[in-house]
Amino acid sequence: MKNLKESAFKQAVNTIISNKMLRGMAVKQLDKYLYKNLMNVQGEQLEQEKLDQYAFMTSIVQQARKNLDKGFIKPEVMKKMASVFVGDSYTPDRHKKLNPVKEAYKEKYGDYPPQFLVLSPGKGCNLHCTGCYASADSAIAEKLDYETTRRIVREAHDLFGSHFMTISGGEPFMYKSDGKTMLDIFEEFNDMFFLVYTNGTLITEGLANKLAELGNVTPAISVEGWEEQTDDRRGKGVYHRILKAMANLRNAGVPFGISVTATSKNHEVLINDDFYKFFFDEQGVTYMWQFQLMPIGRGKDVTDLMVTPPQRVALYNQWVHLLEDKHYPIADFWNSSSLSSGCIAYGRWNGYFYIDWNGNIMPCVFVPYHVDNVKDLYANGKTLIDGLQSKMFKNGRKWQKDYGFENHDHRGNVLMPCSIRDHYDNFKHNILTPDAKGEDEEAEAVLHDPEYEVMMKNFDDELEKLTQRIFDEKYLKKVPAETFSK
Ligand code: SF4
């Protein structure tokens, strides 16, 4: 029965991709399938979490359909992507047995392996954006050598059974080592799907066509808002170069997304629907990831750029509106944790971890502390799996479970999921271990800065005051106290 349902799911996906006439009907079929599967998932997920997940998934399908209809995504490119992506990472039933590698991992280590990792193979970038943790002079920038990069991808594939990887930077399309680029990786691992965070400025017609030919890569292009906000942070003329990259991707038929860092400066733009209308409806964006500027590393100098707790709540409300009313598939690393049952860092099952250009293994892009280094592990005959066994990683996974992920007795506030940003005190004293080192001097320096700690704690206290009630009423379905006092 299950196989029948799965084949109907795949059939619907194939029809959406290749049959324009029957596309509308297949979308409805797929929609029903997604709803039923997501709402029937057993476990600790709250009803509202499942509804949020459904709203996100159905928005992805609807946006992809619009872009297929408009010819912004070529069916043959989408087909290739679906053959890699649908059926494993994209399965709507996250509790089903996935594949033998994952089962074997669970047997040995007590839990399923992480679903993916974020790999930044090189720090080199052709832009120098305010507050970016990665920008550097590309000529002397640190990077992993090609064989190490290749081995990391191989191990994620073979040891974790992962078919999805995120590539970040620096600028990934600038990476070159031993005459090889990331395109060589994408070509070799053609049963994996790669999401590449890029500034977009190197996506020429030629590169867009190459990505179409590969069929297993989607670029997520960084945008800061309109031209004013984008050029202000990324440099003059960058906005227009981004629009040109989008045109190249549309012409080649490659699905692409945008990645937006929310700051106090572009907050007004992000709570206005016009921004999304332009990028989703006119530019043919298929998805959007949102991040909120973290005041760590170089960001410490720009703490005034952080969104405030009230601004974050406004962004949460905007996210709900955009997903439910407009069906724009958007996920925000902090406000959308109902999509992932909380924080996904520390190599959690169904989650991820991060490796930077020096080989440092970190819980998350936004948790810049490491105990292990991949080059050291490899030199000592170990593998990526050993990098997930440090006390810091274990502390993080324990906190995630206690906070609410798979906890029958307690559900932590889903609007405050972040192990470092939203629970800094706990992170510093209960997760971080003495053997952990900062990714750079600034990440190290903030650990010894009492003002930083107070700033983070005040942020967390204010955020709790603003969000606890939303969580109680909307997600836990607790009846507001005033209902009784009437
Ligand atoms: S540590 Fe924070 S930013 Fe990283 S995955 Fe967890 S919630 Fe997201």
Short mmCIF file of C-alpha atoms and ligand atoms in Angstrom, two decimals:
data_model
loop_
_atom_site.label_atom_id
_atom_site.label_comp_id
_atom_site.label_asym_id
_atom_site.label_seq_id
_atom_site.Cartn_x
_atom_site.Cartn_y
_atom_site.Cartn_z
CA MET A 1 0.00 0.00 0.00
CA LYS A 2 2.80 2.35 0.98
CA ASN A 3 4.64 1.59 -2.28
CA LEU A 4 1.47 2.28 -4.21
CA LYS A 5 1.16 5.67 -2.55
CA GLU A 6 4.80 6.41 -3.22
CA SER A 7 4.52 5.52 -6.86
CA ALA A 8 1.41 7.75 -7.13
CA PHE A 9 3.50 10.53 -5.55
CA LYS A 10 6.28 10.07 -8.08
CA GLN A 11 3.80 9.81 -10.92
CA ALA A 12 2.20 13.11 -9.89
CA VAL A 13 5.65 14.78 -9.75
CA ASN A 14 6.48 13.47 -13.24
CA THR A 15 3.16 14.67 -14.66
CA ILE A 16 3.64 18.15 -13.17
CA ILE A 17 7.05 18.35 -14.78
CA SER A 18 6.34 17.04 -18.22
CA ASN A 19 2.64 17.39 -19.03
CA LYS A 20 1.42 20.98 -19.19
CA MET A 21 -2.16 19.90 -19.97
CA LEU A 22 -2.48 17.64 -16.92
CA ARG A 23 -0.30 19.78 -14.66
CA GLY A 24 -3.17 21.41 -12.76
CA MET A 25 -4.78 18.06 -11.95
CA ALA A 26 -1.47 16.52 -10.88
CA VAL A 27 -0.78 19.48 -8.59
CA LYS A 28 -4.08 18.85 -6.81
CA GLN A 29 -3.25 15.15 -6.50
CA LEU A 30 0.18 15.87 -5.10
CA ASP A 31 -1.26 18.43 -2.74
CA LYS A 32 -3.66 15.88 -1.27
CA TYR A 33 -0.84 13.37 -0.92
CA LEU A 34 1.36 15.89 0.90
CA TYR A 35 -1.42 16.94 3.25
CA LYS A 36 -2.33 13.38 4.20
CA ASN A 37 1.24 12.29 4.70
CA LEU A 38 2.33 15.29 6.70
CA MET A 39 -0.74 15.34 8.93
CA ASN A 40 -0.46 11.60 9.59
CA VAL A 41 3.13 11.72 10.79
CA GLN A 42 3.30 10.18 14.24
CA GLY A 43 5.61 11.47 16.94
CA GLU A 44 6.04 14.62 18.93
CA GLN A 45 5.16 17.09 16.22
CA LEU A 46 2.42 19.55 17.08
CA GLU A 47 -0.61 19.97 14.83
CA GLN A 48 0.41 23.53 13.96
CA GLU A 49 3.93 22.40 13.06
CA LYS A 50 2.47 19.93 10.60
CA LEU A 51 0.23 22.63 9.14
CA ASP A 52 3.24 24.94 8.72
CA GLN A 53 5.11 22.11 6.98
CA TYR A 54 2.21 21.48 4.67
CA ALA A 55 1.92 25.21 3.86
CA PHE A 56 5.61 25.26 2.95
CA MET A 57 5.52 22.10 0.81
CA THR A 58 2.41 23.10 -1.07
CA SER A 59 3.93 26.53 -1.73
CA ILE A 60 7.03 24.91 -3.22
CA VAL A 61 4.85 22.84 -5.55
CA GLN A 62 2.75 25.83 -6.57
CA GLN A 63 5.73 28.09 -7.19
CA ALA A 64 7.53 25.40 -9.20
CA ARG A 65 4.36 24.92 -11.24
CA LYS A 66 4.13 28.66 -12.00
CA ASN A 67 7.76 28.71 -13.12
CA LEU A 68 7.28 25.62 -15.28
CA ASP A 69 4.20 27.21 -16.87
CA LYS A 70 6.12 30.40 -17.61
CA GLY A 71 9.02 28.46 -19.11
CA PHE A 72 11.41 29.70 -16.39
CA ILE A 73 12.19 26.10 -15.47
CA LYS A 74 12.86 23.63 -18.27
CA PRO A 75 11.08 20.28 -17.79
CA GLU A 76 14.21 18.31 -18.72
CA VAL A 77 16.23 20.15 -16.03
CA MET A 78 13.49 19.67 -13.46
CA LYS A 79 13.18 15.99 -14.37
CA LYS A 80 16.83 15.41 -13.73
CA MET A 81 16.57 17.22 -10.42
CA ALA A 82 13.51 15.27 -9.39
CA SER A 83 15.21 11.97 -10.17
CA VAL A 84 17.96 12.88 -7.70
CA PHE A 85 15.90 14.70 -5.12
CA VAL A 86 12.47 13.14 -4.96
CA GLY A 87 12.44 9.91 -3.09
CA ASP A 88 15.01 10.60 -0.43
CA SER A 89 15.69 14.06 0.96
CA TYR A 90 12.35 15.29 -0.31
CA THR A 91 10.24 12.51 1.12
CA PRO A 92 7.24 13.94 2.96
CA ASP A 93 7.36 11.12 5.52
CA ARG A 94 10.36 11.91 7.66
CA HIS A 95 9.79 8.97 9.95
CA LYS A 96 9.92 6.25 7.37
CA LYS A 97 12.95 4.05 6.94
CA LEU A 98 15.02 5.84 4.37
CA ASN A 99 17.83 3.70 3.12
CA PRO A 100 20.12 0.90 4.31
CA VAL A 101 23.05 3.23 4.99
CA LYS A 102 20.93 5.30 7.35
CA GLU A 103 19.56 2.20 9.03
CA ALA A 104 23.07 0.83 9.54
CA TYR A 105 24.20 4.17 11.00
CA LYS A 106 21.28 4.17 13.44
CA GLU A 107 22.07 0.65 14.48
CA LYS A 108 25.64 1.63 15.31
CA TYR A 109 25.28 5.17 16.69
CA GLY A 110 21.78 5.11 18.18
CA ASP A 111 20.21 7.67 15.86
CA TYR A 112 19.87 8.42 12.18
CA PRO A 113 22.71 10.38 10.56
CA PRO A 114 22.43 14.03 9.60
CA GLN A 115 20.51 14.66 6.40
CA PHE A 116 23.09 16.99 4.90
CA LEU A 117 26.03 19.24 5.58
CA VAL A 118 26.99 22.75 4.62
CA LEU A 119 30.44 22.86 3.10
CA SER A 120 32.38 26.05 2.46
CA PRO A 121 35.34 24.82 0.41
CA GLY A 122 36.96 28.24 0.01
CA LYS A 123 36.89 31.62 1.69
CA GLY A 124 37.69 33.54 -1.49
CA CYS A 125 35.06 35.97 -2.69
CA ASN A 126 34.96 38.65 -5.35
CA LEU A 127 32.77 40.94 -3.19
CA HIS A 128 33.39 42.50 0.22
CA CYS A 129 30.05 42.79 1.97
CA THR A 130 29.47 44.54 5.29
CA GLY A 131 29.24 42.04 8.12
CA CYS A 132 30.04 38.99 6.00
CA TYR A 133 31.98 36.31 7.87
CA ALA A 134 33.56 35.03 4.66
CA SER A 135 34.78 37.84 2.52
CA ALA A 136 38.50 37.98 1.94
CA ASP A 137 41.14 38.59 -0.66
CA SER A 138 40.55 35.67 -3.00
CA ALA A 139 44.19 35.39 -4.02
CA ILE A 140 45.33 34.48 -0.53
CA ALA A 141 42.07 33.09 0.85
CA GLU A 142 42.08 29.83 2.75
CA LYS A 143 40.59 26.80 1.02
CA LEU A 144 40.37 23.04 1.24
CA ASP A 145 42.37 21.17 -1.36
CA TYR A 146 40.32 19.39 -3.98
CA GLU A 147 40.95 15.87 -2.69
CA THR A 148 39.77 16.81 0.81
CA THR A 149 36.67 18.51 -0.61
CA ARG A 150 35.96 15.44 -2.71
CA ARG A 151 36.46 13.09 0.22
CA ILE A 152 34.04 15.08 2.40
CA VAL A 153 31.35 14.81 -0.28
CA ARG A 154 32.11 11.10 -0.77
CA GLU A 155 31.82 10.40 2.97
CA ALA A 156 28.55 12.36 3.30
CA HIS A 157 27.20 10.25 0.45
CA ASP A 158 28.56 6.88 1.57
CA LEU A 159 28.56 7.14 5.39
CA PHE A 160 25.42 9.24 5.96
CA GLY A 161 23.49 8.09 2.88
CA SER A 162 23.06 11.78 2.11
CA HIS A 163 21.90 12.90 -1.32
CA PHE A 164 21.77 16.59 -0.58
CA MET A 165 24.51 19.09 0.19
CA THR A 166 24.68 22.83 0.61
CA ILE A 167 27.75 24.65 -0.69
CA SER A 168 28.60 28.03 0.74
CA GLY A 169 31.64 30.28 0.91
CA GLY A 170 33.22 32.63 0.12
CA GLU A 171 31.93 32.49 -3.40
CA PRO A 172 31.61 28.80 -4.38
CA PHE A 173 31.90 29.50 -8.10
CA MET A 174 35.36 31.00 -7.46
CA TYR A 175 36.71 27.86 -5.81
CA LYS A 176 39.59 26.29 -7.71
CA SER A 177 42.14 23.75 -6.50
CA ASP A 178 44.45 21.47 -8.49
CA GLY A 179 42.80 22.79 -11.63
CA LYS A 180 39.36 21.60 -10.46
CA THR A 181 36.24 23.55 -9.51
CA MET A 182 32.98 22.71 -7.78
CA LEU A 183 31.54 21.85 -11.20
CA ASP A 184 33.80 18.79 -11.18
CA ILE A 185 32.27 17.77 -7.84
CA PHE A 186 28.72 18.30 -9.13
CA GLU A 187 29.52 16.23 -12.19
CA GLU A 188 31.09 13.36 -10.29
CA PHE A 189 28.35 13.11 -7.65
CA ASN A 190 25.46 13.13 -10.06
CA ASP A 191 23.12 11.27 -7.70
CA MET A 192 23.39 14.15 -5.23
CA PHE A 193 21.60 17.49 -5.28
CA PHE A 194 23.54 20.67 -4.47
CA LEU A 195 22.17 23.97 -3.23
CA VAL A 196 24.80 26.66 -3.78
CA TYR A 197 24.76 29.96 -1.89
CA THR A 198 26.25 32.45 -4.31
CA ASN A 199 26.46 36.18 -4.83
CA GLY A 200 25.34 35.43 -8.40
CA THR A 201 27.80 37.76 -10.09
CA LEU A 202 29.68 34.90 -11.77
CA ILE A 203 26.58 33.23 -13.26
CA THR A 204 27.16 33.96 -16.92
CA GLU A 205 25.12 32.47 -19.76
CA GLY A 206 27.78 29.77 -20.09
CA LEU A 207 27.67 28.83 -16.42
CA ALA A 208 23.85 28.82 -16.38
CA ASN A 209 23.84 26.45 -19.37
CA LYS A 210 26.37 24.21 -17.66
CA LEU A 211 24.15 24.05 -14.54
CA ALA A 212 21.19 23.14 -16.75
CA GLU A 213 23.23 20.35 -18.30
CA LEU A 214 24.29 19.04 -14.88
CA GLY A 215 20.72 19.20 -13.55
CA ASN A 216 21.67 18.66 -9.91
CA VAL A 217 22.44 22.22 -8.79
CA THR A 218 20.25 25.11 -7.72
CA PRO A 219 21.84 28.48 -6.95
CA ALA A 220 20.44 30.56 -4.08
CA ILE A 221 21.47 34.12 -4.91
CA SER A 222 22.06 36.63 -2.12
CA VAL A 223 19.81 39.68 -2.23
CA GLU A 224 19.59 42.36 0.45
CA GLY A 225 16.39 44.04 -0.66
CA TRP A 226 16.01 46.48 -3.55
CA GLU A 227 18.92 48.02 -5.42
CA GLU A 228 19.61 50.52 -2.63
CA GLN A 229 19.95 47.90 0.14
CA THR A 230 21.77 45.35 -2.05
CA ASP A 231 24.36 47.76 -3.41
CA ASP A 232 24.77 49.37 0.00
CA ARG A 233 25.88 46.08 1.57
CA ARG A 234 27.38 44.23 -1.42
CA GLY A 235 28.82 47.00 -3.56
CA LYS A 236 27.71 49.34 -6.34
CA GLY A 237 26.25 47.66 -9.40
CA VAL A 238 25.80 44.26 -7.74
CA TYR A 239 21.98 44.40 -7.86
CA HIS A 240 21.98 44.69 -11.65
CA ARG A 241 24.52 41.91 -12.00
CA ILE A 242 22.21 39.73 -9.89
CA LEU A 243 19.22 40.48 -12.14
CA LYS A 244 21.36 39.53 -15.14
CA ALA A 245 22.30 36.22 -13.44
CA MET A 246 18.60 35.53 -12.85
CA ALA A 247 17.85 36.18 -16.52
CA ASN A 248 20.63 33.77 -17.50
CA LEU A 249 19.20 31.07 -15.21
CA ARG A 250 15.66 31.60 -16.53
CA ASN A 251 16.89 31.31 -20.11
CA ALA A 252 18.73 28.11 -19.26
CA GLY A 253 15.68 26.83 -17.34
CA VAL A 254 17.50 26.28 -14.04
CA PRO A 255 15.37 26.66 -10.87
CA PHE A 256 16.95 29.14 -8.49
CA GLY A 257 16.21 30.82 -5.19
CA ILE A 258 17.23 33.88 -3.24
CA SER A 259 18.89 34.13 0.11
CA VAL A 260 18.23 37.23 2.18
CA THR A 261 19.95 38.40 5.34
CA ALA A 262 17.44 40.36 7.38
CA THR A 263 18.91 43.37 9.15
CA SER A 264 17.54 46.45 10.86
CA LYS A 265 18.31 48.28 7.58
CA ASN A 266 16.23 46.17 5.19
CA HIS A 267 13.50 45.22 7.67
CA GLU A 268 11.00 47.68 6.17
CA VAL A 269 11.53 46.17 2.73
CA LEU A 270 11.00 42.65 4.02
CA ILE A 271 7.70 43.33 5.71
CA ASN A 272 6.30 44.72 2.49
CA ASP A 273 4.78 42.25 -0.01
CA ASP A 274 6.15 44.14 -3.05
CA PHE A 275 9.61 42.68 -2.54
CA TYR A 276 8.31 39.09 -2.77
CA LYS A 277 5.97 39.89 -5.65
CA PHE A 278 8.88 41.17 -7.68
CA PHE A 279 11.24 38.27 -7.04
CA PHE A 280 8.74 35.39 -7.06
CA ASP A 281 6.26 36.58 -9.68
CA GLU A 282 8.50 38.58 -12.02
CA GLN A 283 11.98 37.18 -11.61
CA GLY A 284 10.95 33.52 -11.38
CA VAL A 285 12.48 32.72 -8.01
CA THR A 286 11.37 29.26 -6.82
CA TYR A 287 12.25 29.51 -3.08
CA MET A 288 13.72 31.92 -0.56
CA TRP A 289 15.85 31.31 2.53
CA GLN A 290 16.04 34.07 5.09
CA PHE A 291 18.75 34.59 7.69
CA GLN A 292 19.00 37.23 10.33
CA LEU A 293 22.34 38.90 10.77
CA MET A 294 24.25 37.22 13.61
CA PRO A 295 26.52 39.48 15.62
CA ILE A 296 29.42 37.04 15.63
CA GLY A 297 32.80 37.33 13.96
CA ARG A 298 32.95 40.43 11.82
CA GLY A 299 29.30 40.96 12.67
CA LYS A 300 30.28 42.06 16.18
CA ASP A 301 31.20 45.43 14.72
CA VAL A 302 27.76 45.77 13.23
CA THR A 303 25.51 44.80 16.13
CA ASP A 304 23.33 47.75 15.25
CA LEU A 305 22.43 45.86 12.08
CA MET A 306 20.79 43.02 14.03
CA VAL A 307 17.01 42.84 13.80
CA THR A 308 15.47 43.66 17.18
CA PRO A 309 13.09 41.20 18.92
CA PRO A 310 9.97 43.18 17.82
CA GLN A 311 11.31 43.22 14.25
CA ARG A 312 11.83 39.47 14.42
CA VAL A 313 8.24 38.92 15.52
CA ALA A 314 7.09 41.16 12.66
CA LEU A 315 9.13 38.96 10.29
CA TYR A 316 7.47 35.86 11.77
CA ASN A 317 4.03 37.32 11.11
CA GLN A 318 5.10 38.26 7.60
CA TRP A 319 6.40 34.72 7.01
CA VAL A 320 3.04 33.23 8.04
CA HIS A 321 1.18 35.66 5.78
CA LEU A 322 3.45 35.01 2.79
CA LEU A 323 3.21 31.25 3.18
CA GLU A 324 -0.50 30.93 3.92
CA ASP A 325 -1.99 33.76 1.86
CA LYS A 326 0.49 34.17 -0.98
CA HIS A 327 2.01 30.66 -1.18
CA TYR A 328 5.56 31.92 -1.51
CA PRO A 329 7.89 29.16 -0.28
CA ILE A 330 10.06 30.92 2.28
CA ALA A 331 11.93 29.57 5.27
CA ASP A 332 13.68 31.66 7.89
CA PHE A 333 16.43 29.97 9.93
CA TRP A 334 14.98 31.34 13.17
CA ASN A 335 11.29 31.96 12.59
CA SER A 336 10.48 28.79 10.66
CA SER A 337 11.72 26.12 13.00
CA SER A 338 8.26 24.54 13.02
CA LEU A 339 9.29 23.21 9.60
CA SER A 340 12.17 21.25 11.07
CA SER A 341 11.06 20.48 14.65
CA GLY A 342 13.54 22.95 16.06
CA CYS A 343 17.23 23.59 15.73
CA ILE A 344 18.81 21.33 13.09
CA ALA A 345 22.47 21.87 14.00
CA TYR A 346 25.03 19.54 15.69
CA GLY A 347 24.62 16.80 13.07
CA ARG A 348 21.17 16.00 14.42
CA TRP A 349 19.09 13.34 12.73
CA ASN A 350 17.37 15.05 9.80
CA GLY A 351 19.65 17.99 10.49
CA TYR A 352 23.08 19.16 9.48
CA PHE A 353 26.53 20.42 10.44
CA TYR A 354 29.07 22.75 8.89
CA ILE A 355 32.63 22.44 7.58
CA ASP A 356 34.60 25.56 6.68
CA TRP A 357 37.53 26.28 4.35
CA ASN A 358 40.03 25.28 7.05
CA GLY A 359 38.32 21.95 7.62
CA ASN A 360 36.91 22.95 11.00
CA ILE A 361 33.78 20.97 11.87
CA MET A 362 31.14 23.22 13.41
CA PRO A 363 27.59 22.61 14.63
CA CYS A 364 26.09 25.27 12.36
CA VAL A 365 27.12 28.16 10.13
CA PHE A 366 25.97 30.42 12.99
CA VAL A 367 27.79 28.52 15.76
CA PRO A 368 31.43 29.32 14.89
CA TYR A 369 33.12 26.93 17.34
CA HIS A 370 34.87 23.67 16.63
CA VAL A 371 36.59 20.82 18.40
CA ASP A 372 37.52 18.66 15.43
CA ASN A 373 39.09 19.40 12.10
CA VAL A 374 38.52 17.23 9.08
CA LYS A 375 42.16 17.36 7.93
CA ASP A 376 43.33 16.14 11.35
CA LEU A 377 40.70 13.41 11.39
CA TYR A 378 41.77 12.18 7.96
CA ALA A 379 45.45 12.30 8.90
CA ASN A 380 44.61 10.04 11.85
CA GLY A 381 42.66 7.46 9.86
CA LYS A 382 39.26 8.77 11.03
CA THR A 383 36.15 9.90 9.16
CA LEU A 384 33.47 12.58 9.32
CA ILE A 385 31.53 10.40 11.74
CA ASP A 386 34.24 10.95 14.37
CA GLY A 387 33.75 14.70 13.98
CA LEU A 388 30.19 14.33 15.28
CA GLN A 389 31.21 12.60 18.49
CA SER A 390 32.74 15.53 20.42
CA LYS A 391 31.23 16.49 23.78
CA MET A 392 30.13 19.84 22.33
CA PHE A 393 28.17 18.14 19.54
CA LYS A 394 26.66 15.67 21.99
CA ASN A 395 25.71 18.48 24.38
CA GLY A 396 24.01 20.27 21.51
CA ARG A 397 22.03 17.20 20.46
CA LYS A 398 20.99 16.54 24.04
CA TRP A 399 19.79 20.14 24.39
CA GLN A 400 17.78 19.83 21.17
CA LYS A 401 16.04 16.72 22.47
CA ASP A 402 15.39 18.19 25.92
CA TYR A 403 14.14 21.43 24.41
CA GLY A 404 11.43 19.68 22.52
CA PHE A 405 12.64 17.73 19.55
CA GLU A 406 11.38 14.22 20.37
CA ASN A 407 10.42 15.08 23.93
CA HIS A 408 7.04 13.81 25.11
CA ASP A 409 6.98 15.88 28.27
CA HIS A 410 8.17 19.30 27.24
CA ARG A 411 7.95 21.47 24.17
CA GLY A 412 10.23 24.48 24.04
CA ASN A 413 9.06 27.65 22.33
CA VAL A 414 9.31 26.98 18.61
CA LEU A 415 9.73 30.71 17.98
CA MET A 416 12.99 30.63 19.96
CA PRO A 417 14.75 27.58 18.48
CA CYS A 418 18.30 28.79 18.19
CA SER A 419 20.78 27.09 20.49
CA ILE A 420 23.14 30.08 20.36
CA ARG A 421 21.19 33.16 19.42
CA ASP A 422 18.05 32.56 21.49
CA HIS A 423 19.62 30.69 24.45
CA TYR A 424 23.06 32.23 24.65
CA ASP A 425 23.48 31.66 28.37
CA ASN A 426 22.76 27.95 27.99
CA PHE A 427 24.99 27.73 24.93
CA LYS A 428 27.95 29.32 26.65
CA HIS A 429 27.67 27.40 29.89
CA ASN A 430 26.09 24.05 28.98
CA ILE A 431 26.86 23.32 25.33
CA LEU A 432 30.21 24.91 24.59
CA THR A 433 33.10 22.87 25.99
CA PRO A 434 36.55 24.06 27.10
CA ASP A 435 38.21 22.27 24.17
CA ALA A 436 36.15 24.22 21.60
CA LYS A 437 37.91 26.96 19.65
CA GLY A 438 36.45 29.95 17.82
CA GLU A 439 36.46 29.87 14.03
CA ASP A 440 38.32 33.17 14.06
CA GLU A 441 39.65 35.75 16.51
CA GLU A 442 36.36 37.54 16.82
CA ALA A 443 34.36 34.40 17.58
CA GLU A 444 36.95 33.75 20.30
CA ALA A 445 36.88 37.34 21.55
CA VAL A 446 33.11 37.48 22.13
CA LEU A 447 33.45 34.60 24.60
CA HIS A 448 35.43 36.89 26.88
CA ASP A 449 33.29 39.97 26.36
CA PRO A 450 30.80 40.53 29.22
CA GLU A 451 29.02 43.27 27.25
CA TYR A 452 28.35 40.85 24.42
CA GLU A 453 26.90 38.34 26.85
CA VAL A 454 24.59 40.96 28.38
CA MET A 455 23.50 42.11 24.92
CA MET A 456 22.65 38.53 23.90
CA LYS A 457 20.86 37.81 27.18
CA ASN A 458 18.74 40.98 26.93
CA PHE A 459 17.81 40.02 23.39
CA ASP A 460 16.74 36.54 24.53
CA ASP A 461 14.70 37.87 27.49
CA GLU A 462 12.84 40.34 25.32
CA LEU A 463 12.23 37.76 22.62
CA GLU A 464 10.76 35.35 25.15
CA LYS A 465 8.36 37.97 26.42
CA LEU A 466 7.19 38.64 22.87
CA THR A 467 6.93 35.10 21.56
CA GLN A 468 5.93 32.80 24.43
CA ARG A 469 2.31 33.78 24.23
CA ILE A 470 2.19 33.20 20.45
CA PHE A 471 3.70 29.76 20.96
CA ASP A 472 1.36 28.86 23.82
CA GLU A 473 -1.78 29.91 22.02
CA LYS A 474 -1.02 29.00 18.44
CA TYR A 475 1.13 25.88 18.81
CA LEU A 476 0.22 24.44 22.23
CA LYS A 477 -3.40 25.56 21.87
CA LYS A 478 -3.45 26.85 25.42
CA VAL A 479 -6.49 28.94 26.06
CA PRO A 480 -5.54 32.53 26.94
CA ALA A 481 -5.96 33.28 30.69
CA GLU A 482 -8.43 36.14 30.03
CA THR A 483 -10.89 33.59 28.59
CA PHE A 484 -11.38 32.31 32.13
CA SER A 485 -11.55 35.68 33.83
CA LYS A 486 -14.52 36.85 31.76
S1 SF4 B 1 22.01 26.84 15.94
FE1 SF4 B 1 20.45 28.38 15.44
S2 SF4 B 1 20.87 28.96 13.34
FE2 SF4 B 1 21.93 27.02 13.71
S3 SF4 B 1 20.48 25.42 13.07
FE3 SF4 B 1 20.18 25.75 15.24
S4 SF4 B 1 18.50 27.25 15.27
FE4 SF4 B 1 19.35 27.33 13.25
#
